[in-house]
PDB file of C-alpha atoms in Angstrom:
ATOM      1  CA  UNK Q   1      73.304-134.543 -66.917  1.00 66.00           C
ATOM      2  CA  UNK Q   2      70.071-135.828 -67.487  1.00 55.00           C
ATOM      3  CA  UNK Q   3      69.070-139.238 -65.685  1.00 52.00           C
ATOM      4  CA  UNK Q   4      69.834-142.476 -67.711  1.00 47.00           C
ATOM      5  CA  UNK Q   5      67.416-144.795 -68.159  1.00 36.00           C
ATOM      6  CA  UNK Q   6      69.156-148.091 -70.454  1.00 36.00           C
ATOM      7  CA  UNK Q   7      68.881-151.240 -68.473  1.00 32.00           C
ATOM      8  CA  UNK Q   8      72.239-152.122 -69.446  1.00 36.00           C
ATOM      9  CA  UNK Q   9      75.028-151.776 -67.117  1.00 37.00           C
ATOM     10  CA  UNK Q  10      76.167-148.133 -66.881  1.00 37.00           C
ATOM     11  CA  UNK Q  11      79.114-145.915 -65.258  1.00 39.00           C
ATOM     12  CA  UNK Q  12      79.588-142.421 -65.461  1.00 38.00           C
ATOM     13  CA  UNK Q  13      81.798-139.408 -65.422  1.00 37.00           C
ATOM     14  CA  UNK Q  14      81.272-136.176 -64.895  1.00 37.00           C
ATOM     15  CA  UNK Q  15      81.592-133.057 -67.235  1.00 36.00           C
ATOM     16  CA  UNK Q  16      79.202-130.648 -69.721  1.00 35.00           C
ATOM     17  CA  UNK Q  17      76.546-127.251 -72.835  1.00 37.00           C
ATOM     18  CA  UNK Q  18      73.213-126.225 -74.960  1.00 34.00           C
ATOM     19  CA  UNK Q  19      73.470-123.194 -76.714  1.00 34.00           C
ATOM     20  CA  UNK Q  20      76.488-120.768 -77.685  1.00 32.00           C
ATOM     21  CA  UNK Q  21      77.929-117.657 -76.265  1.00 32.00           C
ATOM     22  CA  UNK Q  22      79.528-114.402 -77.533  1.00 30.00           C
ATOM     23  CA  UNK Q  23      80.722-112.342 -80.345  1.00 30.00           C
ATOM     24  CA  UNK Q  24      84.106-113.475 -80.323  1.00 35.00           C
ATOM     25  CA  UNK Q  25      86.496-115.304 -77.846  1.00 34.00           C
ATOM     26  CA  UNK Q  26      87.910-112.112 -76.237  1.00 34.00           C
ATOM     27  CA  UNK Q  27      85.474-109.683 -75.771  1.00 40.00           C
ATOM     28  CA  UNK Q  28      82.092-110.867 -73.801  1.00 43.00           C
ATOM     29  CA  UNK Q  29      78.835-108.296 -73.407  1.00 44.00           C
ATOM     30  CA  UNK Q  30      78.827-107.004 -70.183  1.00 43.00           C
ATOM     31  CA  UNK Q  31      76.328-108.834 -67.791  1.00 48.00           C
ATOM     32  CA  UNK Q  32      73.545-106.075 -66.736  1.00 45.00           C
ATOM     33  CA  UNK Q  33      73.050-105.541 -62.989  1.00 44.00           C
ATOM     34  CA  UNK Q  34      75.363-108.419 -62.171  1.00 49.00           C
ATOM     35  CA  UNK Q  35      76.376-109.117 -58.482  1.00 57.00           C
ATOM     36  CA  UNK Q  36      80.339-107.981 -57.794  1.00 69.00           C
ATOM     37  CA  UNK Q  37      82.154-110.977 -58.741  1.00 72.00           C
ATOM     38  CA  UNK Q  38      84.760-112.308 -56.579  1.00 64.00           C
ATOM     39  CA  UNK Q  39      88.221-112.427 -58.284  1.00 65.00           C
ATOM     40  CA  UNK Q  40      90.942-113.496 -55.555  1.00 66.00           C
ATOM     41  CA  UNK Q  41      91.566-117.266 -55.974  1.00 69.00           C
ATOM     42  CA  UNK Q  42      90.156-119.883 -53.670  1.00 77.00           C
ATOM     43  CA  UNK Q  43      91.938-123.101 -52.796  1.00 85.00           C
ATOM     44  CA  UNK Q  44      90.271-126.639 -53.456  1.00 92.00           C
ATOM     45  CA  UNK Q  45      88.990-128.845 -51.292  1.00 92.00           C
ATOM     46  CA  UNK Q  46      91.243-131.061 -49.527  1.00 88.00           C
ATOM     47  CA  UNK Q  47      92.512-134.027 -51.615  1.00 87.00           C
ATOM     48  CA  UNK Q  48      89.251-136.872 -51.384  1.00 88.00           C
ATOM     49  CA  UNK Q  49      86.958-134.641 -50.067  1.00 95.00           C
ATOM     50  CA  UNK Q  50      85.242-133.129 -52.553  1.00 98.00           C
ATOM     51  CA  UNK Q  51      81.201-133.246 -52.085  1.00 99.00           C
ATOM     52  CA  UNK Q  52      79.580-132.001 -55.155  1.00 99.00           C
ATOM     53  CA  UNK Q  53      75.703-131.298 -55.241  1.00 99.00           C
ATOM     54  CA  UNK Q  54      74.277-130.506 -58.186  1.00 99.00           C
ATOM     55  CA  UNK Q  55      71.694-127.526 -58.287  1.00 99.00           C
ATOM     56  CA  UNK Q  56      68.962-128.247 -61.474  1.00 98.00           C
ATOM     57  CA  UNK Q  57      66.414-125.430 -62.047  1.00 98.00           C
ATOM     58  CA  UNK Q  58      63.997-127.648 -63.230  1.00 96.00           C
ATOM     59  CA  UNK Q  59      64.180-129.883 -60.069  1.00 97.00           C
ATOM     60  CA  UNK Q  60      60.741-130.902 -58.362  1.00 97.00           C
ATOM     61  CA  UNK Q  61      61.196-130.658 -54.474  1.00 98.00           C
ATOM     62  CA  UNK Q  62      59.922-133.860 -52.773  1.00 98.00           C
ATOM     63  CA  UNK Q  63      58.855-132.818 -49.039  1.00 97.00           C
ATOM     64  CA  UNK Q  64      60.184-129.895 -48.995  1.00 98.00           C
ATOM     65  CA  UNK Q  65      59.981-126.402 -50.378  1.00 97.00           C
ATOM     66  CA  UNK Q  66      61.824-125.158 -53.451  1.00 98.00           C
ATOM     67  CA  UNK Q  67      65.264-123.861 -52.603  1.00 98.00           C
ATOM     68  CA  UNK Q  68      67.584-121.788 -53.755  1.00 99.00           C
ATOM     69  CA  UNK Q  69      71.407-122.192 -54.647  1.00 99.00           C
ATOM     70  CA  UNK Q  70      72.224-120.198 -51.127  1.00 99.00           C
ATOM     71  CA  UNK Q  71      70.220-122.971 -49.215  1.00 98.00           C
ATOM     72  CA  UNK Q  72      69.576-126.223 -50.756  1.00 99.00           C
ATOM     73  CA  UNK Q  73      72.882-127.984 -49.017  1.00 99.00           C
ATOM     74  CA  UNK Q  74      74.702-127.157 -46.185  1.00 98.00           C
ATOM     75  CA  UNK Q  75      77.532-130.074 -46.606  1.00 98.00           C
ATOM     76  CA  UNK Q  76      78.241-129.605 -50.312  1.00 99.00           C
ATOM     77  CA  UNK Q  77      81.578-127.569 -50.842  1.00 98.00           C
ATOM     78  CA  UNK Q  78      81.459-127.832 -54.691  1.00 99.00           C
ATOM     79  CA  UNK Q  79      78.149-126.698 -56.145  1.00 99.00           C
ATOM     80  CA  UNK Q  80      77.611-127.103 -59.907  1.00 99.00           C
ATOM     81  CA  UNK Q  81      74.972-125.358 -61.777  1.00 99.00           C
ATOM     82  CA  UNK Q  82      73.142-127.582 -64.084  1.00 98.00           C
ATOM     83  CA  UNK Q  83      70.966-126.434 -66.894  1.00 95.00           C
ATOM     84  CA  UNK Q  84      71.026-123.265 -68.831  1.00 97.00           C
ATOM     85  CA  UNK Q  85      74.328-122.112 -70.398  1.00 98.00           C
ATOM     86  CA  UNK Q  86      77.624-120.613 -69.217  1.00 98.00           C
ATOM     87  CA  UNK Q  87      77.676-118.134 -72.075  1.00 98.00           C
ATOM     88  CA  UNK Q  88      73.989-117.037 -71.222  1.00 98.00           C
ATOM     89  CA  UNK Q  89      74.805-115.922 -68.074  1.00 98.00           C
ATOM     90  CA  UNK Q  90      78.380-114.365 -69.329  1.00 98.00           C
ATOM     91  CA  UNK Q  91      75.962-112.638 -72.226  1.00 98.00           C
ATOM     92  CA  UNK Q  92      72.541-112.134 -71.246  1.00 95.00           C
ATOM     93  CA  UNK Q  93      71.355-109.798 -74.151  1.00 96.00           C
ATOM     94  CA  UNK Q  94      72.665-112.186 -76.755  1.00 98.00           C
ATOM     95  CA  UNK Q  95      72.082-115.662 -75.218  1.00 98.00           C
ATOM     96  CA  UNK Q  96      69.059-117.325 -73.498  1.00 96.00           C
ATOM     97  CA  UNK Q  97      67.548-121.066 -73.416  1.00 96.00           C
ATOM     98  CA  UNK Q  98      64.972-120.176 -71.220  1.00 96.00           C
ATOM     99  CA  UNK Q  99      66.114-123.085 -68.956  1.00 96.00           C
ATOM    100  CA  UNK Q 100      67.565-120.867 -65.969  1.00 97.00           C
ATOM    101  CA  UNK Q 101      64.174-120.146 -63.934  1.00 96.00           C
ATOM    102  CA  UNK Q 102      61.924-121.500 -61.298  1.00 96.00           C
ATOM    103  CA  UNK Q 103      60.225-120.468 -58.463  1.00 96.00           C
ATOM    104  CA  UNK Q 104      62.649-119.178 -56.851  1.00 97.00           C
ATOM    105  CA  UNK Q 105      65.038-117.592 -60.076  1.00 98.00           C
ATOM    106  CA  UNK Q 106      63.098-114.959 -62.385  1.00 96.00           C
ATOM    107  CA  UNK Q 107      66.450-113.318 -63.692  1.00 96.00           C
ATOM    108  CA  UNK Q 108      70.108-114.012 -64.348  1.00 97.00           C
ATOM    109  CA  UNK Q 109      70.751-111.321 -61.743  1.00 97.00           C
ATOM    110  CA  UNK Q 110      69.161-113.781 -59.020  1.00 98.00           C
ATOM    111  CA  UNK Q 111      71.453-116.518 -60.122  1.00 98.00           C
ATOM    112  CA  UNK Q 112      74.777-114.235 -60.712  1.00 98.00           C
ATOM    113  CA  UNK Q 113      74.346-112.972 -57.155  1.00 98.00           C
ATOM    114  CA  UNK Q 114      73.665-116.279 -55.431  1.00 99.00           C
ATOM    115  CA  UNK Q 115      76.607-117.480 -57.116  1.00 98.00           C
ATOM    116  CA  UNK Q 116      79.266-114.925 -55.339  1.00 98.00           C
ATOM    117  CA  UNK Q 117      77.301-115.574 -52.313  1.00 98.00           C
ATOM    118  CA  UNK Q 118      78.253-119.118 -52.308  1.00 98.00           C
ATOM    119  CA  UNK Q 119      81.857-118.439 -53.550  1.00 98.00           C
ATOM    120  CA  UNK Q 120      82.109-116.086 -50.348  1.00 97.00           C
ATOM    121  CA  UNK Q 121      81.024-118.683 -48.100  1.00 96.00           C
ATOM    122  CA  UNK Q 122      83.714-120.761 -49.618  1.00 97.00           C
ATOM    123  CA  UNK Q 123      81.964-122.932 -51.960  1.00 98.00           C
ATOM    124  CA  UNK Q 124      83.659-123.590 -55.533  1.00 98.00           C
ATOM    125  CA  UNK Q 125      80.546-122.924 -57.970  1.00 99.00           C
ATOM    126  CA  UNK Q 126      81.505-124.910 -61.093  1.00 99.00           C
ATOM    127  CA  UNK Q 127      78.904-124.434 -64.458  1.00 99.00           C
ATOM    128  CA  UNK Q 128      78.011-127.347 -66.500  1.00 99.00           C
ATOM    129  CA  UNK Q 129      78.683-127.438 -69.740  1.00 99.00           C
ATOM    130  CA  UNK Q 130      76.773-130.022 -72.313  1.00 98.00           C
ATOM    131  CA  UNK Q 131      79.187-131.755 -74.806  1.00 98.00           C
ATOM    132  CA  UNK Q 132      77.723-131.781 -78.371  1.00 98.00           C
ATOM    133  CA  UNK Q 133      78.045-133.569 -81.672  1.00 98.00           C
ATOM    134  CA  UNK Q 134      79.600-130.573 -82.742  1.00 99.00           C
ATOM    135  CA  UNK Q 135      83.046-131.202 -80.247  1.00 99.00           C
ATOM    136  CA  UNK Q 136      83.523-134.115 -82.644  1.00 99.00           C
ATOM    137  CA  UNK Q 137      83.717-131.886 -85.676  1.00 99.00           C
ATOM    138  CA  UNK Q 138      86.627-129.135 -86.684  1.00 99.00           C
ATOM    139  CA  UNK Q 139      83.825-126.334 -85.410  1.00 99.00           C
ATOM    140  CA  UNK Q 140      82.511-127.112 -81.714  1.00 99.00           C
ATOM    141  CA  UNK Q 141      80.900-123.841 -81.446  1.00 99.00           C
ATOM    142  CA  UNK Q 142      79.227-121.013 -83.314  1.00 98.00           C
ATOM    143  CA  UNK Q 143      78.017-117.974 -81.666  1.00 98.00           C
ATOM    144  CA  UNK Q 144      74.185-116.666 -81.813  1.00 97.00           C
ATOM    145  CA  UNK Q 145      75.499-114.275 -84.271  1.00 97.00           C
ATOM    146  CA  UNK Q 146      76.973-117.565 -86.785  1.00 98.00           C
ATOM    147  CA  UNK Q 147      80.667-117.388 -86.494  1.00 98.00           C
ATOM    148  CA  UNK Q 148      82.587-120.888 -85.899  1.00 99.00           C
ATOM    149  CA  UNK Q 149      84.874-121.160 -83.387  1.00 99.00           C
ATOM    150  CA  UNK Q 150      87.944-123.552 -83.346  1.00 99.00           C
ATOM    151  CA  UNK Q 151      88.425-125.862 -80.259  1.00 99.00           C
ATOM    152  CA  UNK Q 152      90.780-123.080 -79.432  1.00 99.00           C
ATOM    153  CA  UNK Q 153      88.726-120.383 -79.598  1.00 99.00           C
ATOM    154  CA  UNK Q 154      85.703-122.305 -78.169  1.00 99.00           C
ATOM    155  CA  UNK Q 155      88.037-123.015 -75.304  1.00 99.00           C
ATOM    156  CA  UNK Q 156      89.476-119.741 -74.819  1.00 99.00           C
ATOM    157  CA  UNK Q 157      85.405-118.373 -75.023  1.00 99.00           C
ATOM    158  CA  UNK Q 158      84.930-121.058 -72.331  1.00 99.00           C
ATOM    159  CA  UNK Q 159      87.679-119.174 -70.143  1.00 99.00           C
ATOM    160  CA  UNK Q 160      86.706-116.060 -70.566  1.00 98.00           C
ATOM    161  CA  UNK Q 161      83.160-116.530 -70.181  1.00 98.00           C
ATOM    162  CA  UNK Q 162      83.758-118.296 -66.652  1.00 98.00           C
ATOM    163  CA  UNK Q 163      85.611-115.693 -65.590  1.00 98.00           C
ATOM    164  CA  UNK Q 164      83.354-112.952 -66.527  1.00 98.00           C
ATOM    165  CA  UNK Q 165      80.506-114.797 -64.553  1.00 98.00           C
ATOM    166  CA  UNK Q 166      83.146-115.249 -61.356  1.00 98.00           C
ATOM    167  CA  UNK Q 167      83.480-119.323 -61.480  1.00 98.00           C
ATOM    168  CA  UNK Q 168      85.271-121.744 -60.260  1.00 98.00           C
ATOM    169  CA  UNK Q 169      85.426-124.178 -63.008  1.00 98.00           C
ATOM    170  CA  UNK Q 170      83.460-126.429 -65.494  1.00 99.00           C
ATOM    171  CA  UNK Q 171      81.862-129.574 -65.067  1.00 99.00           C
ATOM    172  CA  UNK Q 172      80.981-131.591 -68.937  1.00 99.00           C
ATOM    173  CA  UNK Q 173      78.081-133.683 -69.314  1.00 97.00           C
ATOM    174  CA  UNK Q 174      79.104-136.165 -71.661  1.00 97.00           C
ATOM    175  CA  UNK Q 175      76.078-137.670 -73.709  1.00 95.00           C
ATOM    176  CA  UNK Q 176      75.201-135.407 -76.636  1.00 95.00           C
ATOM    177  CA  UNK Q 177      75.493-137.011 -79.523  1.00 95.00           C
ATOM    178  CA  UNK Q 178      79.504-136.602 -79.946  1.00 98.00           C
ATOM    179  CA  UNK Q 179      81.912-139.875 -80.599  1.00 96.00           C
ATOM    180  CA  UNK Q 180      85.000-139.987 -79.588  1.00 98.00           C
ATOM    181  CA  UNK Q 181      87.783-138.809 -82.265  1.00 98.00           C
ATOM    182  CA  UNK Q 182      90.558-136.464 -82.729  1.00 99.00           C
ATOM    183  CA  UNK Q 183      88.552-133.538 -83.100  1.00 99.00           C
ATOM    184  CA  UNK Q 184      86.503-134.436 -79.489  1.00 99.00           C
ATOM    185  CA  UNK Q 185      89.898-135.441 -77.805  1.00 99.00           C
ATOM    186  CA  UNK Q 186      91.864-132.082 -79.053  1.00 99.00           C
ATOM    187  CA  UNK Q 187      88.498-130.339 -77.389  1.00 99.00           C
ATOM    188  CA  UNK Q 188      88.711-131.914 -74.094  1.00 99.00           C
ATOM    189  CA  UNK Q 189      92.534-131.499 -73.705  1.00 99.00           C
ATOM    190  CA  UNK Q 190      92.286-128.003 -74.755  1.00 99.00           C
ATOM    191  CA  UNK Q 191      89.977-126.991 -72.009  1.00 99.00           C
ATOM    192  CA  UNK Q 192      92.442-128.146 -69.353  1.00 99.00           C
ATOM    193  CA  UNK Q 193      94.380-125.515 -70.539  1.00 98.00           C
ATOM    194  CA  UNK Q 194      92.383-123.113 -68.536  1.00 99.00           C
ATOM    195  CA  UNK Q 195      90.813-125.506 -65.601  1.00 99.00           C
ATOM    196  CA  UNK Q 196      92.436-128.526 -64.276  1.00 98.00           C
ATOM    197  CA  UNK Q 197      95.402-130.026 -62.708  1.00 98.00           C
ATOM    198  CA  UNK Q 198      97.496-129.197 -65.815  1.00 99.00           C
ATOM    199  CA  UNK Q 199      96.109-125.688 -66.208  1.00 98.00           C
ATOM    200  CA  UNK Q 200      97.870-122.054 -64.933  1.00 95.00           C
ATOM    201  CA  UNK Q 201      95.227-122.165 -62.482  1.00 97.00           C
ATOM    202  CA  UNK Q 202      95.715-125.983 -60.879  1.00 96.00           C
ATOM    203  CA  UNK Q 203      95.553-124.306 -57.779  1.00 96.00           C
ATOM    204  CA  UNK Q 204      91.819-122.722 -58.051  1.00 96.00           C
ATOM    205  CA  UNK Q 205      90.252-123.882 -60.969  1.00 98.00           C
ATOM    206  CA  UNK Q 206      88.095-127.526 -61.401  1.00 99.00           C
ATOM    207  CA  UNK Q 207      87.888-129.732 -64.111  1.00 99.00           C
ATOM    208  CA  UNK Q 208      85.594-132.400 -64.170  1.00 99.00           C
ATOM    209  CA  UNK Q 209      82.363-133.926 -65.967  1.00 98.00           C
ATOM    210  CA  UNK Q 210      79.763-136.479 -65.525  1.00 98.00           C
ATOM    211  CA  UNK Q 211      79.633-139.617 -67.912  1.00 94.00           C
ATOM    212  CA  UNK Q 212      78.480-143.393 -68.276  1.00 93.00           C
ATOM    213  CA  UNK Q 213      79.611-146.485 -69.715  1.00 92.00           C
ATOM    214  CA  UNK Q 214      77.010-147.294 -71.728  1.00 91.00           C
ATOM    215  CA  UNK Q 215      77.133-145.052 -74.728  1.00 88.00           C
ATOM    216  CA  UNK Q 216      80.004-142.465 -76.652  1.00 93.00           C
ATOM    217  CA  UNK Q 217      81.932-140.966 -75.994  1.00 97.00           C
ATOM    218  CA  UNK Q 218      82.156-142.081 -72.412  1.00 97.00           C
ATOM    219  CA  UNK Q 219      84.276-144.983 -72.585  1.00 97.00           C
ATOM    220  CA  UNK Q 220      87.131-142.540 -73.806  1.00 98.00           C
ATOM    221  CA  UNK Q 221      87.222-141.425 -70.455  1.00 98.00           C
ATOM    222  CA  UNK Q 222      88.772-144.494 -68.705  1.00 98.00           C
ATOM    223  CA  UNK Q 223      92.002-143.416 -70.587  1.00 99.00           C
ATOM    224  CA  UNK Q 224      94.346-141.337 -68.599  1.00 98.00           C
ATOM    225  CA  UNK Q 225      95.562-139.287 -71.636  1.00 97.00           C
ATOM    226  CA  UNK Q 226      92.121-137.470 -71.436  1.00 98.00           C
ATOM    227  CA  UNK Q 227      91.563-137.564 -67.541  1.00 98.00           C
ATOM    228  CA  UNK Q 228      94.801-136.269 -66.080  1.00 98.00           C
ATOM    229  CA  UNK Q 229      93.889-133.142 -67.921  1.00 99.00           C
ATOM    230  CA  UNK Q 230      90.559-132.842 -64.901  1.00 99.00           C
ATOM    231  CA  UNK Q 231      90.559-133.571 -61.215  1.00 98.00           C
ATOM    232  CA  UNK Q 232      88.258-135.977 -60.974  1.00 99.00           C
ATOM    233  CA  UNK Q 233      85.132-138.092 -63.169  1.00 99.00           C
ATOM    234  CA  UNK Q 234      81.693-138.328 -61.869  1.00 98.00           C
ATOM    235  CA  UNK Q 235      79.839-141.772 -62.431  1.00 98.00           C
ATOM    236  CA  UNK Q 236      76.259-141.318 -63.196  1.00 95.00           C
ATOM    237  CA  UNK Q 237      74.790-144.172 -64.047  1.00 91.00           C
ATOM    238  CA  UNK Q 238      72.729-144.053 -60.267  1.00 88.00           C
ATOM    239  CA  UNK Q 239      70.576-147.284 -60.841  1.00 87.00           C
ATOM    240  CA  UNK Q 240      73.706-149.146 -61.299  1.00 88.00           C
ATOM    241  CA  UNK Q 241      75.791-151.377 -58.606  1.00 93.00           C
ATOM    242  CA  UNK Q 242      77.691-148.772 -56.608  1.00 96.00           C
ATOM    243  CA  UNK Q 243      80.805-150.604 -56.307  1.00 96.00           C
ATOM    244  CA  UNK Q 244      80.746-151.870 -60.015  1.00 96.00           C
ATOM    245  CA  UNK Q 245      80.298-148.678 -61.414  1.00 96.00           C
ATOM    246  CA  UNK Q 246      83.090-146.771 -59.403  1.00 98.00           C
ATOM    247  CA  UNK Q 247      85.643-149.990 -60.266  1.00 98.00           C
ATOM    248  CA  UNK Q 248      84.813-149.909 -64.125  1.00 98.00           C
ATOM    249  CA  UNK Q 249      86.657-146.100 -63.925  1.00 98.00           C
ATOM    250  CA  UNK Q 250      89.159-146.515 -60.933  1.00 99.00           C
ATOM    251  CA  UNK Q 251      90.727-149.717 -62.697  1.00 99.00           C
ATOM    252  CA  UNK Q 252      92.437-147.474 -65.539  1.00 99.00           C
ATOM    253  CA  UNK Q 253      92.374-143.835 -63.858  1.00 99.00           C
ATOM    254  CA  UNK Q 254      92.957-144.690 -60.119  1.00 98.00           C
ATOM    255  CA  UNK Q 255      90.647-144.426 -57.497  1.00 98.00           C
ATOM    256  CA  UNK Q 256      91.476-141.020 -56.672  1.00 98.00           C
ATOM    257  CA  UNK Q 257      89.819-139.984 -59.854  1.00 98.00           C
ATOM    258  CA  UNK Q 258      86.632-141.584 -59.362  1.00 99.00           C
ATOM    259  CA  UNK Q 259      83.270-140.585 -57.824  1.00 98.00           C
ATOM    260  CA  UNK Q 260      79.989-142.297 -57.609  1.00 98.00           C
ATOM    261  CA  UNK Q 261      77.000-139.605 -58.712  1.00 98.00           C
ATOM    262  CA  UNK Q 262      73.703-140.422 -56.311  1.00 98.00           C
ATOM    263  CA  UNK Q 263      70.200-139.552 -56.995  1.00 98.00           C
ATOM    264  CA  UNK Q 264      67.063-139.214 -55.194  1.00 97.00           C
ATOM    265  CA  UNK Q 265      65.175-140.794 -57.634  1.00 95.00           C
ATOM    266  CA  UNK Q 266      67.358-143.385 -58.150  1.00 94.00           C
ATOM    267  CA  UNK Q 267      69.323-144.587 -54.885  1.00 95.00           C
ATOM    268  CA  UNK Q 268      68.356-145.432 -51.898  1.00 95.00           C
ATOM    269  CA  UNK Q 269      69.445-143.037 -48.988  1.00 97.00           C
ATOM    270  CA  UNK Q 270      71.220-145.752 -46.659  1.00 97.00           C
ATOM    271  CA  UNK Q 271      72.928-147.528 -49.217  1.00 96.00           C
ATOM    272  CA  UNK Q 272      74.544-144.407 -50.208  1.00 97.00           C
ATOM    273  CA  UNK Q 273      75.751-143.249 -47.286  1.00 98.00           C
ATOM    274  CA  UNK Q 274      77.284-146.849 -46.920  1.00 98.00           C
ATOM    275  CA  UNK Q 275      78.920-146.084 -50.095  1.00 97.00           C
ATOM    276  CA  UNK Q 276      79.977-142.372 -48.890  1.00 97.00           C
ATOM    277  CA  UNK Q 277      81.396-143.991 -45.829  1.00 98.00           C
ATOM    278  CA  UNK Q 278      83.406-146.895 -47.771  1.00 97.00           C
ATOM    279  CA  UNK Q 279      87.245-145.642 -48.339  1.00 97.00           C
ATOM    280  CA  UNK Q 280      89.113-147.876 -50.411  1.00 97.00           C
ATOM    281  CA  UNK Q 281      92.885-147.420 -50.071  1.00 96.00           C
ATOM    282  CA  UNK Q 282      94.175-144.769 -51.943  1.00 97.00           C
ATOM    283  CA  UNK Q 283      90.354-143.260 -51.147  1.00 97.00           C
ATOM    284  CA  UNK Q 284      87.779-142.345 -53.904  1.00 98.00           C
ATOM    285  CA  UNK Q 285      87.868-138.566 -55.136  1.00 98.00           C
ATOM    286  CA  UNK Q 286      84.456-137.586 -52.948  1.00 98.00           C
ATOM    287  CA  UNK Q 287      80.917-138.103 -53.582  1.00 98.00           C
ATOM    288  CA  UNK Q 288      78.299-136.397 -55.779  1.00 98.00           C
ATOM    289  CA  UNK Q 289      74.432-135.659 -55.291  1.00 99.00           C
ATOM    290  CA  UNK Q 290      72.982-134.819 -58.538  1.00 98.00           C
ATOM    291  CA  UNK Q 291      70.055-132.759 -58.426  1.00 98.00           C
ATOM    292  CA  UNK Q 292      70.485-131.923 -54.846  1.00 99.00           C
ATOM    293  CA  UNK Q 293      67.764-129.476 -54.435  1.00 98.00           C
ATOM    294  CA  UNK Q 294      64.942-132.480 -54.855  1.00 99.00           C
ATOM    295  CA  UNK Q 295      65.563-133.071 -51.157  1.00 99.00           C
ATOM    296  CA  UNK Q 296      67.775-130.980 -48.906  1.00 99.00           C
ATOM    297  CA  UNK Q 297      67.589-133.852 -46.001  1.00 99.00           C
ATOM    298  CA  UNK Q 298      68.879-136.574 -48.492  1.00 99.00           C
ATOM    299  CA  UNK Q 299      71.588-134.441 -50.206  1.00 99.00           C
ATOM    300  CA  UNK Q 300      73.271-133.551 -46.701  1.00 99.00           C
ATOM    301  CA  UNK Q 301      72.403-136.948 -45.275  1.00 99.00           C
ATOM    302  CA  UNK Q 302      74.874-138.687 -47.921  1.00 98.00           C
ATOM    303  CA  UNK Q 303      77.293-135.763 -48.555  1.00 99.00           C
ATOM    304  CA  UNK Q 304      77.854-135.409 -44.474  1.00 98.00           C
ATOM    305  CA  UNK Q 305      78.539-139.165 -44.189  1.00 97.00           C
ATOM    306  CA  UNK Q 306      81.365-138.674 -46.575  1.00 94.00           C
TER     307      UNK Q 306
END
């Protein structure tokens, strides 16, 4: 999820992609030197208590040193790994965007180990998946060796990557040139067979996404027929009025399906805390901090206030 720069009123939900991931949807090359994956299902956070923090590899720290996945927040119960791709974590041989490095992380092995360290603490770890213009076509994904996938094959592939890496679900980033049509909706719904409240793993796998109201296909996620497949959505119009952007989505989805996202770059800490402490009836889904590793004090103050 990149910061949206339009001055028009924007609002966002939250969901995710960059490159491509495997040889076929049922076989993924082993990750070399990979940490032991925790496979036992872990319960979701209580309803309405989702405290989400993004870890972004290109974050520039403010008034602190660089932080790792395991020490950038003490308050989040859901961490979203952002930048790079799910498939490059699942298949380190054939996929590499070059994004998943910073002063802390020099190898995928370190990232994979820290993902499992977080999960061992009971934190749910999701991987960002960018949507793409191709999601509005009949072949939403093409593998590193040129094999095109249908939406059913791609969703299965994503699920296999999640299981291979050892993650608790996915978060979509909805802002990459797709548009709302039957192909796009088929893709979103198919992912809901593997993740989220309508999936066979509804008690342990999260399906969410970040969107905004100012561009395609964001407004499509106001439709419960689409978002019923998801646990909640996150609004990423950080510079817009908090209540207005929340209400934009809640009007059709209900409070319990929506949370506002906050950013150190755009949201004053005191106003973000006030929003975190606001509990409508019924309550909101939670609160999200984008690039939580920019400033730990900011991130934890807001999440801790919720």
